[in-house]
Coordinates of N, CA and C in Angstrom, one line a residue:
M1 N 77.9 -52.9 -64.6 CA 76.4 -53.4 -64.3 C 75.4 -52.2 -64.6
S2 N 73.8 -52.9 -65.4 CA 72.9 -51.9 -65.0 C 72.4 -51.8 -64.0
L3 N 71.4 -50.3 -63.4 CA 69.9 -50.1 -63.0 C 69.8 -51.9 -62.2
S4 N 68.9 -52.2 -63.0 CA 67.9 -53.5 -63.1 C 68.4 -54.5 -62.8
E5 N 69.7 -54.9 -63.1 CA 70.8 -55.9 -62.5 C 71.4 -56.2 -61.2
E6 N 71.5 -54.6 -60.8 CA 72.1 -53.8 -60.0 C 70.7 -53.9 -58.6
I7 N 69.3 -53.8 -58.5 CA 68.5 -54.3 -58.3 C 67.8 -55.0 -57.6
R8 N 68.0 -55.9 -59.0 CA 67.7 -58.1 -59.3 C 68.7 -58.1 -57.7
L9 N 70.1 -57.7 -57.8 CA 71.1 -58.3 -57.0 C 71.1 -57.9 -55.4
L10 N 70.5 -57.2 -55.3 CA 70.4 -56.7 -54.2 C 69.1 -57.5 -53.1
N11 N 70.4 -56.8 -51.9 CA 69.9 -58.5 -51.1 C 69.1 -57.8 -50.3
P12 N 67.9 -57.9 -49.8 CA 66.6 -57.0 -49.2 C 67.1 -57.3 -47.3
R13 N 68.2 -58.5 -46.9 CA 68.4 -58.0 -45.6 C 69.8 -57.1 -44.8
D14 N 70.0 -57.4 -46.0 CA 71.5 -56.2 -45.8 C 71.1 -54.6 -46.5
P15 N 70.0 -53.9 -46.6 CA 70.1 -53.1 -46.8 C 71.2 -51.8 -47.1
G16 N 72.2 -51.9 -46.0 CA 72.8 -51.1 -45.9 C 74.1 -51.4 -46.5
G17 N 74.4 -52.5 -47.3 CA 75.4 -53.1 -48.4 C 74.7 -52.2 -49.6
W18 N 73.8 -51.7 -50.2 CA 73.3 -51.1 -51.0 C 74.2 -49.9 -51.6
P19 N 73.8 -50.0 -53.0 CA 74.8 -48.9 -53.8 C 74.1 -47.5 -53.4
A20 N 75.2 -46.5 -53.0 CA 74.7 -45.5 -52.8 C 73.3 -45.0 -53.5
S21 N 73.1 -45.1 -55.0 CA 72.1 -44.5 -55.7 C 71.1 -44.9 -55.9
I22 N 71.2 -46.4 -55.6 CA 70.1 -47.4 -55.0 C 68.9 -46.8 -53.2
K23 N 69.7 -46.3 -52.1 CA 70.0 -46.2 -51.1 C 68.8 -45.0 -51.2
A24 N 69.3 -44.4 -51.7 CA 68.3 -42.5 -51.6 C 67.5 -43.2 -52.8
G25 N 67.3 -44.4 -53.8 CA 66.2 -43.9 -53.9 C 65.0 -44.1 -53.4
A26 N 65.7 -45.2 -52.7 CA 64.9 -46.3 -51.2 C 64.3 -45.3 -50.7
L27 N 64.7 -43.8 -49.6 CA 65.0 -43.2 -49.1 C 63.7 -42.3 -49.5
A28 N 63.7 -42.1 -50.8 CA 63.2 -41.1 -51.5 C 61.6 -41.4 -51.5
T29 N 61.5 -43.1 -51.7 CA 60.5 -43.5 -52.0 C 59.3 -44.1 -50.7
L30 N 60.8 -44.0 -50.1 CA 59.9 -44.2 -48.1 C 59.4 -43.1 -47.9
L31 N 60.0 -41.5 -48.1 CA 59.6 -40.6 -47.6 C 58.4 -40.3 -48.1
M32 N 58.6 -40.0 -49.5 CA 56.9 -40.4 -50.3 C 55.4 -41.3 -49.8
A33 N 56.4 -42.3 -49.9 CA 55.2 -43.0 -49.2 C 54.5 -42.1 -47.8
I34 N 55.5 -41.9 -46.7 CA 55.0 -41.0 -45.6 C 54.0 -40.1 -45.2
I35 N 54.7 -39.5 -47.0 CA 53.8 -38.0 -46.8 C 52.6 -38.5 -47.3
A36 N 52.1 -39.9 -48.3 CA 51.0 -39.6 -48.6 C 49.9 -40.1 -47.8
V37 N 51.2 -41.2 -46.6 CA 50.2 -41.7 -45.5 C 50.1 -40.8 -44.3
G38 N 50.2 -40.1 -44.3 CA 50.3 -38.7 -42.8 C 49.4 -37.6 -44.0
V39 N 49.3 -37.8 -45.5 CA 48.1 -37.1 -45.8 C 46.8 -37.0 -45.6
M40 N 46.6 -39.0 -46.2 CA 45.5 -39.4 -45.6 C 44.7 -39.9 -44.2
L41 N 46.0 -39.7 -43.7 CA 45.0 -40.1 -41.7 C 45.3 -39.0 -41.2
D42 N 46.2 -38.0 -41.5 CA 45.8 -36.8 -40.7 C 45.7 -35.1 -42.0
W43 N 46.7 -34.3 -42.6 CA 46.1 -33.9 -43.1 C 44.5 -33.3 -43.9
Q44 N 44.6 -34.4 -44.2 CA 43.2 -34.2 -45.5 C 42.7 -33.7 -43.9
G45 N 41.8 -34.3 -43.3 CA 41.1 -33.6 -42.6 C 41.8 -32.0 -41.9
Q46 N 42.6 -31.8 -41.7 CA 43.0 -30.0 -41.8 C 42.9 -29.8 -43.0
W47 N 43.0 -30.3 -44.0 CA 42.5 -28.7 -45.3 C 40.9 -29.0 -44.7
E48 N 40.4 -30.6 -44.7 CA 39.0 -29.9 -44.8 C 38.7 -28.7 -43.9
I49 N 39.0 -28.2 -42.8 CA 38.6 -27.8 -41.9 C 39.0 -25.9 -42.0
L50 N 40.1 -26.3 -42.9 CA 40.9 -24.8 -43.8 C 39.5 -24.5 -44.4
D51 N 39.2 -25.5 -45.7 CA 38.6 -25.1 -47.0 C 36.8 -24.5 -46.4
R52 N 36.5 -25.3 -44.7 CA 35.5 -24.6 -44.1 C 36.0 -23.4 -43.4
A53 N 36.7 -23.1 -43.0 CA 37.2 -21.2 -42.3 C 37.5 -20.5 -42.8
K54 N 37.7 -20.4 -44.3 CA 37.7 -19.7 -46.2 C 36.2 -19.9 -46.1
T55 N 35.3 -20.4 -46.4 CA 33.9 -20.3 -46.8 C 33.3 -19.2 -45.3
E56 N 34.0 -19.6 -44.0 CA 33.0 -19.1 -42.6 C 33.5 -17.4 -43.2
E57 N 35.1 -17.5 -43.6 CA 35.3 -16.2 -43.3 C 34.7 -15.5 -44.5
T58 N 34.5 -16.3 -45.8 CA 33.4 -15.2 -47.5 C 32.3 -14.8 -46.4
E59 N 31.7 -15.4 -46.4 CA 30.3 -15.8 -45.3 C 29.9 -15.0 -44.4
L60 N 31.4 -14.5 -43.5 CA 31.2 -12.9 -42.6 C 31.8 -11.8 -43.9
K61 N 32.1 -12.1 -44.2 CA 32.5 -10.9 -44.9 C 31.3 -10.3 -45.7
E62 N 30.5 -11.1 -46.3 CA 29.7 -11.2 -47.1 C 28.3 -10.3 -45.9
A63 N 28.2 -10.8 -44.8 CA 27.3 -9.8 -43.7 C 27.7 -9.3 -43.0
Y64 N 28.7 -8.4 -43.3 CA 29.8 -7.7 -42.5 C 29.5 -5.7 -43.9
L65 N 29.8 -6.3 -44.4 CA 29.3 -6.1 -45.8 C 27.9 -5.4 -45.6
A66 N 27.1 -5.8 -45.7 CA 25.1 -5.2 -45.9 C 25.3 -5.3 -44.6
K67 N 25.6 -5.6 -43.5 CA 25.3 -4.7 -41.9 C 26.1 -3.3 -42.6
R68 N 27.3 -3.3 -43.7 CA 27.5 -2.1 -43.5 C 27.1 -0.8 -44.3
R69 N 26.7 -1.7 -45.5 CA 25.6 -0.9 -46.2 C 24.0 -1.1 -45.6
N70 N 23.7 -1.0 -44.7 CA 22.4 -0.8 -44.0 C 22.6 0.4 -42.9
A71 N 24.0 0.0 -42.8 CA 24.3 1.7 -41.8 C 24.7 2.3 -42.4
A72 N 24.9 2.5 -43.8 CA 25.3 3.4 -44.5 C 24.3 4.3 -44.5
N73 N 23.1 3.5 -44.9 CA 21.6 3.6 -45.5 C 20.7 4.1 -44.4
L74 N 21.3 4.2 -42.5 CA 21.0 4.1 -41.8 C 19.6 5.7 -41.9
D75 N 19.8 5.9 -41.5 CA 18.8 7.5 -42.1 C 18.8 7.6 -42.8
I76 N 18.1 6.7 -44.5 CA 17.1 7.7 -45.4 C 16.3 5.5 -44.8
L77 N 16.7 5.2 -44.2 CA 15.7 3.4 -43.9 C 14.4 4.4 -42.7
R78 N 15.4 5.2 -41.6 CA 14.7 5.6 -41.0 C 13.5 6.6 -41.2
Q79 N 14.4 7.1 -42.1 CA 12.6 8.5 -42.6 C 12.0 8.0 -43.3
Q80 N 12.6 6.3 -44.4 CA 11.4 5.9 -44.7 C 10.5 5.6 -44.1
L81 N 10.5 4.5 -43.1 CA 9.7 3.6 -42.0 C 8.8 5.0 -41.2
Q82 N 9.6 6.6 -40.9 CA 8.5 7.7 -41.3 C 8.0 7.9 -41.9
D83 N 7.8 8.4 -42.9 CA 6.5 8.3 -44.0 C 6.3 7.4 -44.1
I84 N 6.8 5.9 -44.3 CA 5.8 4.6 -43.6 C 4.3 4.5 -43.3
E85 N 5.1 5.1 -42.0 CA 4.2 5.4 -40.9 C 3.3 6.8 -40.7
Q86 N 3.0 7.9 -41.1 CA 2.5 9.3 -41.6 C 1.2 8.5 -42.4
S87 N 1.9 8.1 -43.7 CA 1.1 7.3 -44.8 C -0.2 6.6 -44.0
L88 N 0.8 5.5 -43.0 CA -0.9 4.5 -42.3 C -1.5 5.8 -41.9
G89 N -0.9 6.4 -40.7 CA -1.8 7.3 -39.8 C -2.7 8.1 -40.9
T90 N -2.7 8.1 -41.7 CA -3.5 8.9 -42.7 C -4.6 8.0 -43.2
L91 N -4.3 7.2 -43.5 CA -4.9 5.6 -44.7 C -6.3 5.5 -42.6
L92 N -5.6 5.3 -41.9 CA -6.0 5.3 -40.7 C -7.5 5.9 -40.2
K93 N -7.2 7.2 -40.5 CA -8.1 8.6 -40.2 C -8.9 8.3 -41.3
Q94 N -8.9 8.2 -42.6 CA -10.0 7.2 -43.4 C -10.5 6.7 -43.4
L95 N -10.2 5.4 -42.0 CA -11.4 4.5 -41.6 C -12.5 5.1 -40.7
P96 N -13.2 4.8 -40.5 CA -14.3 4.9 -39.4 C -14.1 4.2 -37.9
S97 N -14.3 4.9 -37.1 CA -14.3 3.5 -36.0 C -15.5 3.1 -35.9
K98 N -16.0 1.7 -34.3 CA -17.3 1.6 -34.9 C -17.9 2.4 -35.1
S99 N -18.5 3.4 -33.7 CA -19.2 4.4 -33.8 C -20.2 5.0 -34.5
E100 N -18.9 4.9 -36.0 CA -19.6 6.2 -36.5 C -19.7 5.4 -37.9
M101 N -19.2 4.0 -38.1 CA -20.3 3.1 -39.2 C -21.6 3.6 -39.6
D102 N -22.5 3.7 -38.6 CA -24.0 4.1 -39.1 C -23.8 5.4 -39.9
A103 N -23.5 6.2 -39.0 CA -23.2 7.4 -39.8 C -22.4 7.6 -40.7
L104 N -21.5 6.5 -41.6 CA -20.8 6.3 -43.0 C -22.3 5.6 -43.8
L105 N -23.4 4.9 -43.6 CA -23.4 4.2 -44.4 C -24.9 4.9 -44.5
I106 N -25.2 5.9 -43.5 CA -26.1 7.0 -44.1 C -25.8 7.9 -44.4
D107 N -24.5 8.1 -44.3 CA -23.7 9.1 -46.3 C -23.9 8.7 -47.3
I108 N -23.3 7.4 -47.4 CA -24.1 6.7 -48.7 C -25.4 6.3 -49.4
N109 N -26.0 6.2 -48.7 CA -27.4 6.4 -48.6 C -28.0 8.2 -49.2
Q110 N -27.3 9.0 -48.6 CA -27.8 9.9 -48.8 C -27.2 10.8 -49.9
A111 N -25.9 10.3 -50.7 CA -24.9 10.6 -51.9 C -26.3 10.0 -53.1
G112 N -26.7 8.9 -52.8 CA -27.9 8.2 -53.8 C -28.5 9.5 -53.7
L113 N -30.0 10.0 -52.8 CA -30.8 10.1 -52.8 C -30.6 11.6 -53.3
G114 N -29.3 12.4 -52.9 CA -29.2 13.7 -52.7 C -28.9 14.1 -54.7
R115 N -28.3 12.8 -55.8 CA -28.6 13.1 -56.5 C -30.1 12.1 -57.4
G116 N -31.3 12.4 -57.0 CA -32.5 11.5 -57.3 C -32.5 10.0 -57.9
L117 N -31.6 9.7 -57.7 CA -31.4 8.7 -57.2 C -32.9 6.9 -57.0
Q118 N -33.3 6.2 -57.2 CA -33.5 5.6 -56.6 C -33.4 4.2 -56.2
F119 N -33.6 3.8 -54.7 CA -32.4 2.9 -54.0 C -33.9 1.9 -54.1
E120 N -33.6 1.0 -54.7 CA -33.9 -0.7 -54.7 C -33.6 -1.3 -53.8
L121 N -32.4 -1.4 -53.0 CA -31.6 -2.4 -52.6 C -31.0 -1.6 -51.4
F122 N -30.0 -1.7 -49.8 CA -29.7 -1.1 -49.2 C -29.5 -2.0 -48.5
R123 N -28.2 -2.9 -49.0 CA -28.5 -4.1 -47.3 C -27.0 -4.4 -47.5
P124 N -26.4 -3.9 -46.2 CA -25.6 -4.4 -45.6 C -25.2 -5.8 -45.3
A125 N -24.4 -6.3 -45.1 CA -24.7 -7.8 -45.1 C -24.7 -8.1 -43.0
A126 N -24.6 -9.7 -43.0 CA -24.4 -10.0 -42.4 C -23.6 -9.2 -40.4
S127 N -23.1 -9.5 -41.4 CA -21.8 -10.1 -40.8 C -20.1 -8.8 -41.4
E128 N -19.2 -8.6 -40.7 CA -17.9 -8.1 -41.0 C -17.2 -9.0 -41.6
T129 N -16.0 -9.0 -42.2 CA -14.7 -9.4 -42.9 C -14.6 -9.1 -42.0
M130 N -13.6 -9.9 -41.6 CA -12.5 -9.0 -39.7 C -11.0 -9.4 -40.5
T131 N -9.9 -8.7 -40.2 CA -8.5 -8.3 -40.9 C -7.9 -8.2 -39.6
E132 N -5.9 -8.2 -39.7 CA -5.3 -8.4 -38.5 C -5.8 -7.3 -37.5
F133 N -6.0 -6.3 -38.7 CA -6.0 -4.7 -38.2 C -7.8 -3.9 -38.4
Y134 N -8.4 -4.1 -39.5 CA -9.6 -3.4 -40.1 C -10.8 -4.2 -40.7
A135 N -12.1 -3.8 -40.8 CA -12.7 -4.9 -40.8 C -13.6 -4.1 -42.1
E136 N -14.2 -5.4 -42.7 CA -14.6 -4.9 -44.2 C -16.1 -5.1 -44.2
L137 N -16.8 -3.8 -44.3 CA -18.7 -4.8 -44.6 C -18.9 -3.9 -45.8
P138 N -19.3 -5.7 -46.6 CA -20.1 -5.0 -47.7 C -21.5 -4.6 -47.9
I139 N -22.1 -4.2 -48.7 CA -23.7 -2.9 -49.2 C -24.5 -3.6 -50.0
T140 N -25.0 -4.2 -50.4 CA -25.7 -5.3 -51.7 C -26.2 -3.8 -52.6
V141 N -26.5 -2.4 -52.8 CA -26.6 -2.2 -53.4 C -27.3 -1.8 -54.8
R142 N -29.2 -1.2 -55.4 CA -29.1 -1.8 -55.9 C -29.7 0.1 -56.1
V143 N -29.5 0.7 -57.3 CA -30.0 2.0 -57.0 C -30.8 2.2 -58.6
T144 N -31.8 3.3 -59.1 CA -32.4 3.6 -60.4 C -31.9 5.1 -60.5
G145 N -31.7 5.6 -62.2 CA -31.3 7.0 -62.8 C -30.9 7.3 -63.3
S146 N -31.0 8.1 -64.2 CA -30.4 9.1 -65.1 C -28.4 8.2 -65.1
Y147 N -27.7 7.6 -66.0 CA -26.4 8.0 -66.7 C -26.2 8.8 -65.6
H148 N -26.4 10.0 -66.3 CA -25.5 11.4 -65.2 C -25.7 11.0 -63.6
D149 N -27.2 11.0 -63.3 CA -27.2 10.6 -61.9 C -26.6 9.6 -61.0
I150 N -26.2 8.6 -62.1 CA -25.2 7.3 -60.9 C -23.7 7.5 -61.5
G151 N -23.8 8.6 -62.6 CA -22.4 8.7 -62.4 C -21.8 9.7 -61.8
A152 N -22.1 10.3 -61.1 CA -22.3 11.6 -60.4 C -22.7 11.2 -58.6
F153 N -23.3 9.8 -58.7 CA -23.1 9.3 -57.4 C -22.2 7.8 -56.9
A154 N -21.6 7.7 -58.2 CA -20.6 6.8 -58.2 C -19.4 7.9 -57.9
S155 N -19.3 9.3 -58.2 CA -18.3 10.7 -57.7 C -18.5 11.2 -56.6
D156 N -19.7 11.1 -55.8 CA -19.6 11.5 -54.5 C -19.2 10.0 -54.2
I157 N -19.5 9.1 -53.9 CA -19.1 8.1 -53.4 C -17.0 7.9 -52.7
A158 N -16.1 8.5 -54.4 CA -15.1 8.1 -54.4 C -14.3 9.5 -53.3
Q159 N -15.2 10.6 -53.4 CA -14.9 12.0 -52.8 C -15.8 11.8 -51.1
L160 N -16.0 11.0 -50.5 CA -16.2 10.1 -49.0 C -15.3 11.0 -48.6
P161 N -15.2 11.8 -46.7 CA -13.7 11.4 -45.8 C -13.5 10.1 -45.7
R162 N -14.4 9.3 -46.0 CA -14.1 7.8 -45.7 C -13.9 7.1 -46.4
I163 N -13.1 5.9 -46.4 CA -12.5 4.7 -47.6 C -14.0 3.6 -47.7
V164 N -14.4 4.4 -49.3 CA -16.1 3.7 -49.4 C -15.4 2.9 -51.1
T165 N -16.1 1.7 -51.5 CA -15.0 1.3 -53.0 C -16.7 0.5 -53.9
L166 N -16.6 0.8 -54.5 CA -17.5 0.2 -55.1 C -17.9 -0.6 -55.8
N167 N -17.3 -2.0 -55.8 CA -17.4 -3.2 -56.7 C -18.2 -4.4 -57.5
N168 N -17.7 -4.9 -58.1 CA -19.4 -5.7 -59.4 C -20.1 -4.7 -59.6
I169 N -19.6 -3.5 -60.4 CA -20.7 -3.3 -60.6 C -21.3 -3.4 -61.8
S170 N -22.3 -3.1 -62.6 CA -23.4 -3.8 -63.3 C -24.6 -2.9 -63.2
I171 N -24.3 -2.2 -64.6 CA -24.8 -1.3 -64.9 C -26.2 -1.7 -66.5
A172 N -27.1 -1.7 -65.9 CA -28.7 -2.5 -67.7 C -29.7 -0.9 -67.5
P173 N -30.5 -1.3 -68.5 CA -31.4 0.1 -68.9 C -32.9 -1.0 -68.2
D174 N -33.8 0.0 -67.4 CA -34.9 -0.9 -66.8 C -36.1 -0.8 -68.1
T175 N -37.0 -0.9 -68.3 CA -38.2 -0.8 -68.8 C -39.2 0.8 -68.9
K176 N -38.0 1.7 -68.1 CA -38.8 3.1 -68.2 C -37.6 4.1 -68.9
G177 N -36.5 2.9 -69.4 CA -36.0 4.3 -70.1 C -34.8 4.4 -68.9
D178 N -34.6 4.4 -68.0 CA -33.5 4.8 -67.5 C -32.5 3.5 -66.5
L179 N -31.6 3.4 -66.3 CA -30.9 2.3 -65.9 C -30.2 2.3 -63.8
V180 N -30.1 1.1 -64.2 CA -30.4 0.1 -63.2 C -28.6 -0.1 -62.9
L181 N -28.2 0.2 -61.4 CA -27.0 0.3 -61.2 C -26.7 -0.4 -60.0
D182 N -26.1 -2.4 -60.0 CA -25.8 -3.2 -59.5 C -25.1 -3.2 -59.0
A183 N -24.6 -2.5 -57.5 CA -23.1 -2.7 -57.3 C -22.6 -3.4 -56.2
T184 N -21.8 -3.5 -55.3 CA -21.5 -3.4 -53.8 C -20.3 -2.9 -52.9
A185 N -21.4 -2.3 -52.6 CA -20.4 -1.1 -51.7 C -19.9 -1.3 -50.7
K186 N -18.5 -1.0 -50.4 CA -17.4 -1.9 -49.6 C -17.1 -0.5 -48.7
T187 N -17.7 -0.6 -47.2 CA -17.0 0.4 -46.4 C -15.9 -0.9 -45.3
F188 N -14.7 0.5 -44.8 CA -13.9 -0.3 -43.9 C -13.7 0.8 -42.4
R189 N -13.1 -0.5 -41.6 CA -13.5 0.3 -40.3 C -12.5 0.1 -39.1
Y190 N -11.7 0.7 -38.6 CA -9.7 0.1 -37.5 C -10.9 -0.7 -36.8
L191 N -10.0 -1.5 -35.5 CA -10.3 -2.6 -35.4 C -9.8 -1.7 -34.0
D192 N -11.0 -1.6 -33.1 CA -10.1 -1.2 -31.1 C -9.5 -1.8 -30.7
E193 N -9.0 -1.9 -29.7 CA -7.2 -2.2 -28.9 C -7.7 -3.6 -28.8
E194 N -9.4 -3.9 -28.1 CA -9.7 -5.5 -27.5 C -9.8 -6.2 -29.3
E195 N -10.1 -5.7 -30.3 CA -10.8 -6.2 -31.2 C -9.3 -6.4 -32.4
V196 N -8.5 -5.8 -31.7 CA -7.2 -6.1 -32.4 C -6.1 -7.6 -31.8
A197 N -6.6 -7.3 -30.3 CA -5.8 -8.6 -29.6 C -6.6 -9.9 -30.4
K198 N -7.8 -9.6 -30.2 CA -8.7 -11.1 -30.5 C -8.1 -11.5 -31.5
Q199 N -8.1 -10.9 -32.9 CA -7.6 -11.2 -33.9 C -6.6 -11.5 -33.9
K200 N -4.7 -10.8 -33.0 CA -3.8 -11.6 -33.1 C -3.9 -12.8 -32.5
K201 N -4.3 -12.7 -31.0 CA -4.6 -14.7 -30.5 C -4.9 -15.4 -31.8
A202 N -6.1 -15.3 -31.8 CA -7.2 -15.9 -33.5 C -6.2 -17.0 -34.4
A203 N -4.9 -16.0 -34.9 CA -4.4 -16.2 -35.6 C -2.9 -16.5 -35.3
A204 N -2.4 -16.7 -33.9 CA -1.5 -17.2 -32.9 C -2.0 -18.9 -32.8
L205 N -3.4 -19.1 -32.3 CA -4.0 -20.9 -31.8 C -4.2 -21.1 -33.7
A206 N -3.9 -20.0 -34.6 CA -4.5 -21.0 -35.9 C -2.5 -21.5 -36.7
A207 N -1.7 -20.5 -36.1 CA -0.8 -20.4 -36.5 C 0.2 -21.9 -35.9
E208 N -0.4 -22.2 -34.4 CA 0.0 -23.6 -33.6 C -0.6 -25.0 -34.2
G209 N -1.3 -23.9 -34.7 CA -3.3 -25.6 -35.4 C -2.0 -26.2 -36.0
K210 N -1.3 -25.6 -37.3 CA -0.5 -26.1 -38.3 C 0.1 -26.6 -38.3
K211 N 1.0 -26.7 -37.0 CA 2.3 -26.9 -36.5 C 2.0 -28.7 -36.1

């Protein structure tokens, strides 16, 4: 009798009377069904937990390696920080304080007069532009003189002990054969502790207003 005929003649109410091969096949099928249901109901969730744990393990390893590299370079980073602080200190020394601004404006004026230039305009802005750590004061300048004297004046400005920059430079001849220099000289000063506190407070209030 063929296997298909044996299956057709099986009595579903009497599995004990089934042939051994049929019993084994039915048992294997039942076992596979139980495993499949178990995977769907329980094991799938455990596999997801395992995948998340593997992902977290990888992230922790990467974070550990990054911290390990930083620890290995700690001395170098400290030296770089020290160099930055020294450079910042040097730059701050080149910025005048509030009380020294008048003297700096005189130095700029004297730099032009010392080169024989004629000041037609020397007008500091009515107010400074404030940043977190320093203030910027633009000065509208117009001087008349020879090409050589104007060049020497620009060089003198660059060599002042305090930071002064010339911006928006325009040079044109006048009717007398001289040159007219129009520029904006910018001077900078560091803020005192009270001004720094005010700037930080204003920045914090602005940040809260954007939320």
